[in-house]
XYZ file of C-alpha atoms in Angstrom:
569
model
C -43.577 -2.874 -0.527
C -47.196 -4.025 -0.454
C -47.681 -6.753 2.161
C -51.096 -8.038 0.973
C -52.908 -8.865 -2.249
C -56.386 -9.692 -3.434
C -57.468 -11.733 -6.420
C -60.601 -13.019 -8.083
C -58.585 -15.650 -9.974
C -60.103 -19.061 -9.220
C -57.675 -21.085 -11.327
C -55.856 -23.839 -9.441
C -55.998 -24.643 -5.785
C -52.296 -25.445 -5.140
C -53.326 -28.639 -3.411
C -56.090 -27.187 -1.279
C -58.247 -30.262 -1.897
C -55.508 -32.688 -0.865
C -56.252 -35.216 1.871
C -55.234 -33.678 5.272
C -53.626 -36.933 6.347
C -51.495 -36.925 3.215
C -50.353 -33.375 3.885
C -49.426 -34.253 7.452
C -47.400 -37.336 6.622
C -45.615 -36.219 3.461
C -41.858 -35.499 3.921
C -42.143 -32.187 2.084
C -42.706 -29.067 4.167
C -45.870 -27.069 3.483
C -46.854 -23.585 4.654
C -50.149 -22.003 3.611
C -50.409 -18.203 3.451
C -53.543 -16.147 2.951
C -53.753 -13.064 0.787
C -52.432 -10.895 3.626
C -49.281 -13.043 3.970
C -50.584 -14.522 7.219
C -49.636 -18.125 8.019
C -52.769 -20.301 8.061
C -51.312 -23.788 8.110
C -48.053 -25.746 8.282
C -47.594 -29.478 8.280
C -45.421 -31.638 10.531
C -42.462 -31.649 8.128
C -42.549 -27.855 8.015
C -42.511 -27.644 11.804
C -39.384 -29.778 11.895
C -37.559 -27.851 9.169
C -38.295 -24.251 10.206
C -38.095 -24.768 13.952
C -41.531 -23.237 14.681
C -44.479 -25.047 16.238
C -47.941 -24.460 14.838
C -48.863 -22.541 17.943
C -45.900 -20.203 17.357
C -46.456 -19.649 13.647
C -50.146 -19.859 12.702
C -51.701 -16.416 12.681
C -48.360 -14.613 12.342
C -47.202 -12.552 9.390
C -44.892 -14.612 7.216
C -42.515 -11.653 6.876
C -42.310 -11.203 10.649
C -41.644 -14.900 11.176
C -38.988 -15.042 8.428
C -37.544 -11.509 8.240
C -34.534 -12.528 6.159
C -36.909 -13.318 3.287
C -38.153 -9.738 3.008
C -35.225 -8.840 0.792
C -33.684 -11.992 -0.686
C -34.249 -14.522 -3.477
C -37.007 -16.300 -1.526
C -39.024 -13.126 -1.032
C -38.552 -12.090 -4.662
C -39.854 -15.466 -5.877
C -42.907 -15.364 -3.589
C -43.915 -11.894 -4.719
C -43.358 -12.824 -8.354
C -45.606 -15.888 -7.977
C -48.365 -13.691 -6.547
C -47.972 -11.052 -9.256
C -47.833 -13.418 -12.214
C -50.196 -16.056 -10.760
C -47.656 -18.644 -11.891
C -45.682 -21.110 -9.718
C -42.095 -20.165 -8.982
C -39.226 -22.339 -7.744
C -36.181 -20.986 -5.963
C -33.378 -22.323 -3.807
C -31.219 -20.351 -1.420
C -29.641 -20.055 1.996
C -31.604 -18.915 5.045
C -29.309 -17.525 7.786
C -29.691 -17.809 11.557
C -31.418 -19.444 13.252
C -31.874 -21.979 10.451
C -28.535 -21.736 8.618
C -29.720 -24.128 5.949
C -30.339 -24.313 2.236
C -33.922 -24.786 1.045
C -35.629 -25.428 -2.257
C -39.015 -23.704 -2.299
C -41.896 -23.908 -4.763
C -44.419 -21.105 -4.413
C -47.852 -22.016 -5.844
C -50.583 -19.333 -6.039
C -54.114 -20.354 -4.992
C -57.414 -18.463 -5.050
C -57.043 -17.958 -1.301
C -53.351 -17.152 -1.037
C -50.084 -18.978 -1.547
C -48.873 -22.480 -0.789
C -45.154 -22.985 -0.132
C -43.735 -26.458 -0.660
C -40.136 -26.814 0.461
C -37.394 -29.278 1.256
C -34.092 -28.814 3.076
C -31.244 -29.319 0.576
C -28.247 -28.292 2.659
C -26.249 -31.506 2.138
C -26.847 -31.496 -1.596
C -26.102 -27.823 -1.937
C -22.983 -27.984 0.212
C -21.569 -30.772 -1.934
C -22.101 -28.636 -5.032
C -20.783 -25.565 -3.247
C -17.619 -27.341 -2.163
C -16.788 -28.343 -5.720
C -17.594 -24.850 -6.983
C -15.583 -23.362 -4.141
C -12.426 -25.211 -5.138
C -12.883 -24.058 -8.730
C -13.390 -20.421 -7.651
C -10.368 -20.521 -5.356
C -8.197 -21.881 -8.169
C -9.440 -19.173 -10.540
C -8.783 -16.506 -7.923
C -5.236 -17.640 -7.267
C -4.237 -18.484 -10.830
C -5.669 -15.300 -12.337
C -3.357 -12.908 -10.475
C 0.333 -12.301 -9.908
C -0.469 -10.718 -6.554
C -1.229 -13.846 -4.537
C -1.377 -12.058 -1.137
C -4.121 -9.786 -2.453
C -6.006 -12.813 -3.772
C -5.735 -14.521 -0.372
C -7.582 -11.569 1.171
C -10.605 -12.565 -0.920
C -10.534 -16.250 0.034
C -12.667 -15.916 3.239
C -15.555 -14.606 1.170
C -15.383 -17.724 -0.983
C -15.291 -20.059 2.021
C -18.568 -18.728 3.432
C -21.102 -20.320 3.682
C -19.813 -23.345 1.767
C -17.570 -24.653 4.562
C -18.047 -22.250 7.490
C -20.273 -19.577 9.002
C -17.404 -17.087 8.943
C -13.750 -17.124 8.018
C -10.555 -15.084 8.240
C -7.145 -15.233 6.580
C -3.803 -14.141 8.015
C -0.340 -14.170 6.437
C 3.157 -14.101 7.894
C 5.205 -11.173 6.661
C 8.909 -11.263 5.906
C 9.405 -9.799 9.395
C 7.703 -12.836 10.932
C 4.630 -10.886 12.058
C 1.219 -12.467 11.425
C -1.124 -9.987 9.758
C -4.861 -10.204 9.150
C -5.660 -9.809 5.442
C -9.359 -10.667 5.064
C -12.566 -11.823 6.758
C -16.195 -12.591 5.933
C -19.428 -13.684 7.657
C -22.454 -15.393 6.164
C -24.475 -12.552 7.719
C -22.886 -9.537 6.056
C -23.857 -7.283 8.953
C -21.470 -9.304 11.127
C -18.524 -9.129 8.737
C -17.142 -5.997 10.477
C -17.211 -7.930 13.777
C -15.209 -10.760 12.183
C -12.639 -8.281 10.923
C -12.455 -6.529 14.300
C -11.794 -9.871 15.959
C -9.035 -10.765 13.511
C -7.401 -7.321 13.677
C -7.496 -7.247 17.485
C -6.155 -10.805 17.706
C -3.273 -9.688 15.515
C -2.375 -6.979 18.038
C -2.649 -9.081 21.198
C -3.260 -12.800 21.684
C -2.391 -15.337 24.368
C 0.236 -17.911 23.467
C -2.569 -20.486 23.542
C -4.486 -18.689 20.780
C -5.417 -21.259 18.102
C -4.057 -19.228 15.192
C -0.646 -18.905 16.872
C -0.597 -22.612 17.670
C -1.455 -23.508 14.070
C 1.254 -21.239 12.665
C 3.832 -22.431 15.200
C 3.178 -26.162 14.910
C 2.043 -26.311 11.301
C -0.893 -28.499 12.358
C -4.672 -27.809 12.370
C -6.172 -26.615 15.655
C -9.807 -27.283 16.613
C -11.576 -25.286 19.318
C -14.698 -26.829 20.854
C -17.843 -25.128 22.073
C -16.711 -25.566 25.668
C -13.501 -23.648 25.000
C -15.520 -20.824 23.474
C -17.913 -20.389 26.388
C -17.562 -18.074 29.379
C -14.148 -17.500 30.903
C -12.677 -20.334 28.846
C -12.417 -17.967 25.886
C -9.397 -16.335 27.580
C -7.288 -19.188 26.238
C -8.467 -18.279 22.733
C -8.510 -14.483 22.773
C -8.096 -11.549 25.134
C -9.137 -7.922 25.293
C -10.885 -6.484 22.241
C -10.422 -9.749 20.346
C -12.269 -11.674 23.073
C -15.104 -9.126 23.077
C -15.528 -9.421 19.306
C -15.303 -13.213 19.443
C -18.039 -13.375 22.078
C -20.228 -11.170 19.865
C -19.890 -13.774 17.116
C -21.164 -16.494 19.514
C -19.213 -19.273 17.806
C -20.035 -22.888 18.498
C -16.705 -24.148 17.151
C -13.551 -22.967 15.407
C -10.919 -24.641 13.269
C -7.619 -23.036 12.283
C -5.746 -24.475 9.316
C -2.110 -23.582 8.642
C -1.252 -22.305 5.184
C 1.885 -24.235 4.341
C 4.408 -23.587 1.603
C 7.025 -26.030 0.419
C 9.291 -25.559 3.405
C 7.536 -23.293 5.899
C 4.218 -22.029 7.250
C 3.008 -18.907 5.433
C -0.182 -18.078 7.338
C -3.492 -19.484 8.544
C -7.163 -19.789 7.653
C -9.641 -19.572 10.540
C -13.076 -21.172 10.120
C -15.843 -20.204 12.532
C -19.120 -22.078 13.039
C -22.142 -20.616 14.768
C -23.988 -22.615 17.415
C -26.533 -23.911 14.922
C -23.921 -25.416 12.601
C -21.661 -28.351 13.359
C -18.483 -28.563 11.283
C -18.536 -31.631 9.082
C -15.575 -33.706 7.997
C -16.250 -32.666 4.389
C -16.034 -28.988 5.403
C -12.613 -29.454 6.953
C -11.377 -31.585 4.063
C -12.429 -28.940 1.542
C -10.961 -26.076 3.572
C -7.704 -28.014 3.952
C -7.567 -28.358 0.170
C -8.091 -24.597 -0.092
C -5.288 -23.919 2.400
C -2.943 -26.146 0.393
C -3.785 -24.327 -2.840
C -3.259 -20.973 -1.155
C 0.129 -22.117 0.177
C 1.230 -23.287 -3.261
C 0.131 -20.003 -4.859
C 1.957 -17.944 -2.220
C 5.098 -20.016 -2.648
C 4.987 -19.617 -6.420
C 4.418 -15.885 -6.041
C 7.411 -15.647 -3.679
C 9.671 -17.501 -6.110
C 8.311 -15.432 -8.983
C 9.068 -12.212 -7.110
C 12.556 -13.427 -6.257
C 13.220 -14.077 -9.933
C 11.860 -10.651 -10.854
C 14.028 -8.936 -8.253
C 17.096 -10.877 -9.352
C 16.578 -9.878 -12.974
C 15.871 -6.269 -12.007
C 18.865 -6.011 -9.670
C 21.113 -7.612 -12.272
C 19.856 -5.167 -14.846
C 20.085 -2.113 -12.612
C 23.618 -3.052 -11.562
C 24.682 -2.704 -15.189
C 22.778 0.512 -15.908
C 25.239 3.036 -14.569
C 24.901 6.792 -14.090
C 25.489 8.871 -17.250
C 28.419 11.287 -17.781
C 27.972 15.043 -17.510
C 29.476 16.623 -20.639
C 29.917 20.365 -20.990
C 26.636 22.284 -21.344
C 24.658 19.094 -21.846
C 22.360 17.366 -19.384
C 21.727 13.621 -19.637
C 18.846 11.892 -17.826
C 18.204 8.134 -17.739
C 15.213 6.116 -16.516
C 14.506 2.413 -16.153
C 11.165 0.878 -15.113
C 10.980 -2.927 -14.791
C 8.008 -4.880 -16.080
C 5.365 -5.959 -13.558
C 5.874 -9.625 -14.450
C 9.114 -11.379 -13.679
C 9.021 -13.127 -17.051
C 9.099 -9.726 -18.804
C 12.115 -8.208 -16.987
C 15.611 -8.161 -18.341
C 16.096 -7.144 -21.982
C 16.181 -3.335 -22.108
C 19.219 -1.134 -21.551
C 20.439 2.395 -21.909
C 23.933 3.830 -21.863
C 25.771 7.136 -22.272
C 29.516 7.671 -22.544
C 32.120 9.932 -24.066
C 34.411 8.726 -26.820
C 38.116 9.562 -27.044
C 37.538 12.564 -29.311
C 35.160 14.147 -26.782
C 31.867 13.314 -28.523
C 29.000 12.167 -26.336
C 27.196 8.985 -27.398
C 23.796 7.781 -26.197
C 22.672 4.160 -26.552
C 19.280 2.487 -26.225
C 18.753 -1.234 -26.795
C 16.415 -4.164 -26.316
C 17.543 -7.789 -26.254
C 15.085 -10.331 -27.621
C 13.829 -12.400 -24.688
C 13.296 -11.629 -21.016
C 14.224 -12.516 -17.406
C 17.738 -13.273 -16.160
C 18.937 -14.798 -19.436
C 18.045 -11.607 -21.306
C 19.598 -9.483 -18.567
C 22.846 -11.450 -18.876
C 22.852 -11.044 -22.668
C 22.126 -7.362 -22.271
C 25.135 -7.045 -19.958
C 27.386 -8.720 -22.525
C 26.249 -6.488 -25.383
C 26.465 -3.319 -23.307
C 29.975 -4.106 -22.092
C 31.223 -5.082 -25.566
C 29.802 -1.911 -27.093
C 31.490 0.209 -24.440
C 34.820 -1.530 -25.017
C 34.575 -1.038 -28.776
C 33.553 2.622 -28.421
C 36.429 3.714 -26.178
C 39.137 2.097 -28.327
C 38.300 4.216 -31.339
C 36.476 7.357 -32.373
C 34.073 5.899 -34.927
C 30.435 6.774 -35.550
C 27.251 4.897 -34.569
C 26.910 2.817 -37.742
C 30.457 1.474 -37.507
C 30.020 0.777 -33.769
C 26.906 -1.267 -34.503
C 28.700 -3.176 -37.272
C 31.628 -4.004 -34.986
C 29.251 -5.087 -32.213
C 27.337 -7.289 -34.680
C 30.606 -8.896 -35.806
C 31.543 -9.570 -32.161
C 28.185 -11.256 -31.537
C 28.849 -13.595 -34.462
C 32.515 -14.212 -33.607
C 31.717 -15.057 -29.965
C 28.653 -17.137 -30.920
C 26.420 -15.402 -28.427
C 23.215 -16.498 -30.155
C 21.652 -13.196 -29.150
C 19.357 -10.885 -31.062
C 18.776 -7.253 -30.175
C 17.624 -3.922 -31.490
C 19.636 -0.790 -30.726
C 19.914 2.880 -31.618
C 22.998 5.078 -31.116
C 23.172 8.864 -31.241
C 26.540 10.652 -31.193
C 26.709 14.397 -30.546
C 29.557 16.203 -32.314
C 30.588 19.825 -32.666
C 33.343 21.823 -34.354
C 34.495 25.200 -33.057
C 32.623 26.911 -35.886
C 29.425 25.017 -35.010
C 29.836 25.945 -31.363
C 30.005 29.625 -32.291
C 26.825 29.196 -34.346
C 25.037 27.348 -31.512
C 24.702 24.107 -33.466
C 25.398 20.477 -32.550
C 25.401 17.632 -35.049
C 23.634 14.427 -34.070
C 25.026 11.442 -35.968
C 22.857 8.409 -35.409
C 22.160 4.877 -36.617
C 19.608 2.205 -35.812
C 19.637 -1.590 -35.815
C 15.926 -2.256 -36.046
C 15.095 0.223 -33.251
C 12.732 3.251 -33.290
C 14.529 6.504 -34.183
C 15.358 9.263 -31.715
C 12.623 11.775 -30.908
C 13.706 15.418 -31.150
C 11.873 17.912 -28.933
C 12.432 21.576 -29.743
C 12.097 24.239 -27.010
C 8.866 25.564 -28.566
C 7.224 22.140 -28.388
C 7.747 21.216 -32.020
C 8.463 17.501 -32.427
C 10.781 16.139 -35.107
C 11.841 12.697 -36.195
C 14.296 11.831 -38.966
C 12.353 12.508 -42.163
C 13.350 9.455 -44.160
C 14.837 7.051 -41.684
C 14.954 3.316 -42.021
C 16.033 0.935 -39.314
C 18.807 -1.347 -40.467
C 18.733 -5.055 -39.666
C 18.682 -5.938 -35.970
C 21.836 -7.200 -34.317
C 22.626 -10.912 -34.421
C 21.050 -11.685 -37.804
C 23.721 -10.850 -40.413
C 26.920 -9.123 -39.359
C 27.813 -8.321 -42.986
C 24.798 -6.068 -43.490
C 25.547 -2.488 -44.573
C 24.860 0.095 -41.848
C 24.787 3.845 -42.425
C 24.838 6.979 -40.305
C 22.309 9.778 -40.582
C 23.135 13.343 -39.525
C 20.834 16.030 -38.131
C 21.774 19.549 -36.973
C 20.331 20.636 -33.638
C 20.138 24.075 -32.080
C 20.636 24.978 -28.451
C 18.050 23.812 -25.880
C 16.902 20.975 -28.109
C 16.111 17.702 -26.357
C 16.695 14.247 -27.844
C 14.925 11.171 -26.463
C 15.827 7.545 -27.087
C 13.472 4.909 -25.677
C 12.466 1.253 -25.783
C 9.089 0.039 -27.002
C 7.772 -0.441 -23.458
C 7.212 3.333 -23.359
C 4.724 3.324 -26.226
C 3.192 -0.157 -26.239
C -0.139 -0.884 -24.583
C -2.300 -3.978 -24.425
C -4.642 -4.186 -27.448
C -3.405 -0.818 -28.802
C -1.764 -0.010 -32.115
C 1.944 0.928 -32.035
C 1.278 4.001 -34.191
C -1.208 5.183 -31.563
C 1.515 4.800 -28.957
C 3.906 6.887 -31.030
C 1.288 9.585 -31.398
C 0.664 9.624 -27.638
C 4.413 10.041 -27.123
C 4.621 12.949 -29.580
C 1.641 14.682 -27.989
C 2.932 14.272 -24.438
C 6.465 15.358 -25.405
C 5.156 18.506 -27.071
C 3.139 19.436 -23.975
C 6.123 18.836 -21.684
C 8.821 20.460 -23.842
C 9.346 23.402 -21.472
C 9.712 21.202 -18.373
C 13.075 20.486 -16.729
C 14.542 17.360 -18.274
C 14.101 15.222 -15.139
C 10.437 16.219 -14.895
C 9.884 15.654 -18.612
C 11.148 12.066 -18.383
C 9.182 11.304 -15.217
C 5.949 12.706 -16.608
C 6.337 10.869 -19.899
C 6.474 7.616 -17.957
C 3.530 8.637 -15.761
C 1.382 9.512 -18.770
C 2.305 6.702 -21.124
C 3.067 3.664 -18.971
C 0.353 1.703 -17.208
C 0.623 1.082 -13.465
C 1.581 -2.550 -14.143
C 3.741 -2.317 -17.295
C 3.796 -5.385 -19.497
C 7.357 -4.722 -20.639
C 10.491 -3.022 -19.394
C 10.802 0.693 -20.065
C 14.196 2.297 -20.636
C 14.907 5.774 -21.875
C 17.850 8.153 -22.140
C 17.480 11.847 -22.934
C 19.914 14.681 -23.529
C 19.261 18.433 -23.458
C 21.756 20.689 -25.224
C 22.015 23.872 -23.151
C 23.247 27.184 -24.543
C 27.039 27.451 -24.696
C 27.203 31.238 -24.810
C 26.314 31.317 -21.120
C 27.852 29.765 -17.975
C 27.307 26.048 -17.536
C 23.801 25.616 -15.999
C 23.435 23.935 -12.611
C 21.098 21.259 -13.976
C 23.876 20.035 -16.282
C 25.796 18.999 -13.170
C 29.508 19.349 -12.482
C 31.669 18.900 -15.551
C 33.127 15.383 -15.337
C 35.142 14.269 -18.360
C 37.426 11.278 -18.953
C 41.017 11.937 -17.918
C 42.227 11.685 -21.526
C 39.809 14.363 -22.708
C 40.132 18.053 -21.879
C 37.364 20.605 -21.832
C 39.012 22.474 -24.696
C 39.144 19.490 -27.100
């Protein structure tokens, strides 16, 4: 970067002809630089604001006297004023030893540059505090992962209400853990984090953060308590070493309180050139309260999600293991509690020995949907084991039960029943009889990777709308080693993506994975198609029809049939 400039431009004098007495008595700071960036003059107001006397500053390079301005907004504005020969105005924060906000107007002159400036810390801090509260709210509201958002809060607090800040949260095990830290001087941020991490490992019982968490009240540490051997009451070991490197002039620790308990703490550090103001503490206290509310809401939200998931999982039992057929089931809950609860799968054997797979999705989510799902699943099972009817008739009977019991529930479902006569067994064929109540059809994956879907299927009316609707079975013949997949829409839906695109992604992935073991096929389908934070539940059930002219394969599991059904039926 060029440190000097020359010009023959004689336009404007930036105030060079102003009365000297006026310059000395005006409340606005003034520094005059020559074309080599050397300080030639500063008035009394400038001396007061920048902390340099004339003897100290005149004759020195501006960049040496104010090194922070070499690469910040102030320096950029000064160089731009020189290059364009036009005045430039900029405001920004100058770090230690000033630690203040300034508004600077750079005015080019034929002989250099005049800098007019005023200290605007109070004004800027007021604006920053209001903006800070808005940013904190956006940070906490815009995420379901409140603990992760809290880790970013210290960066927002600095320099608006403190010179540096840290955040720590209490885990479910009662251990206080450091989650984030920041310093107004970025080069010192690692020191802040070292202090917080070391304090987490070992701290005296008098440590301010422990006192704040234990009592639930703010703790203020004065300059005297942070000097010399007195710091041993604040920190010990590596934490004390790091704290001394930060040379704090004061500290305040604010508890992060939830509705009924303390959840963590915010630590605010002030260097020796900055005195904490009442407005700083008031604003930071507001931040701590917002953080506590967000953490509490996140905890309740997670409890609801876990309740819905546990309720749902408790009703999604392990599948049977029919002869020469392998059944695999998967369930992945939605990332959001409000989206958990409506999807289910099932697999069972009917009295005649046929294996039936079920996939369904109740309209609605959370615990109410999970409860409705449990009712429908149990009713369908009860209906299925009292007779040997096909999928369409099972759906009709379930729909009639929904109406008769006034469940006020709507759901989509698809059933696939696998049947076989002795003649079909000898030919290596299994019939799949299936029906749908508004649900996507089964996906058939052949061993060679060919993908098939029912050629002219139509989904009948969903359950809960009209129990008198006509429902029909469709029949497809399958050869050995074919795989059939039933799934809910969470597997193929993506934010801002067309459903047909999702179906195509499923077909492509299934074709590529056709030769994989069934467990691996299901796992990889989920890995490829479902985002890391799924918007909806994902349920799937798959069956692979192994060859019957060979011994039962190990992957099909031990043959476990209902007591009323023999292997020879």
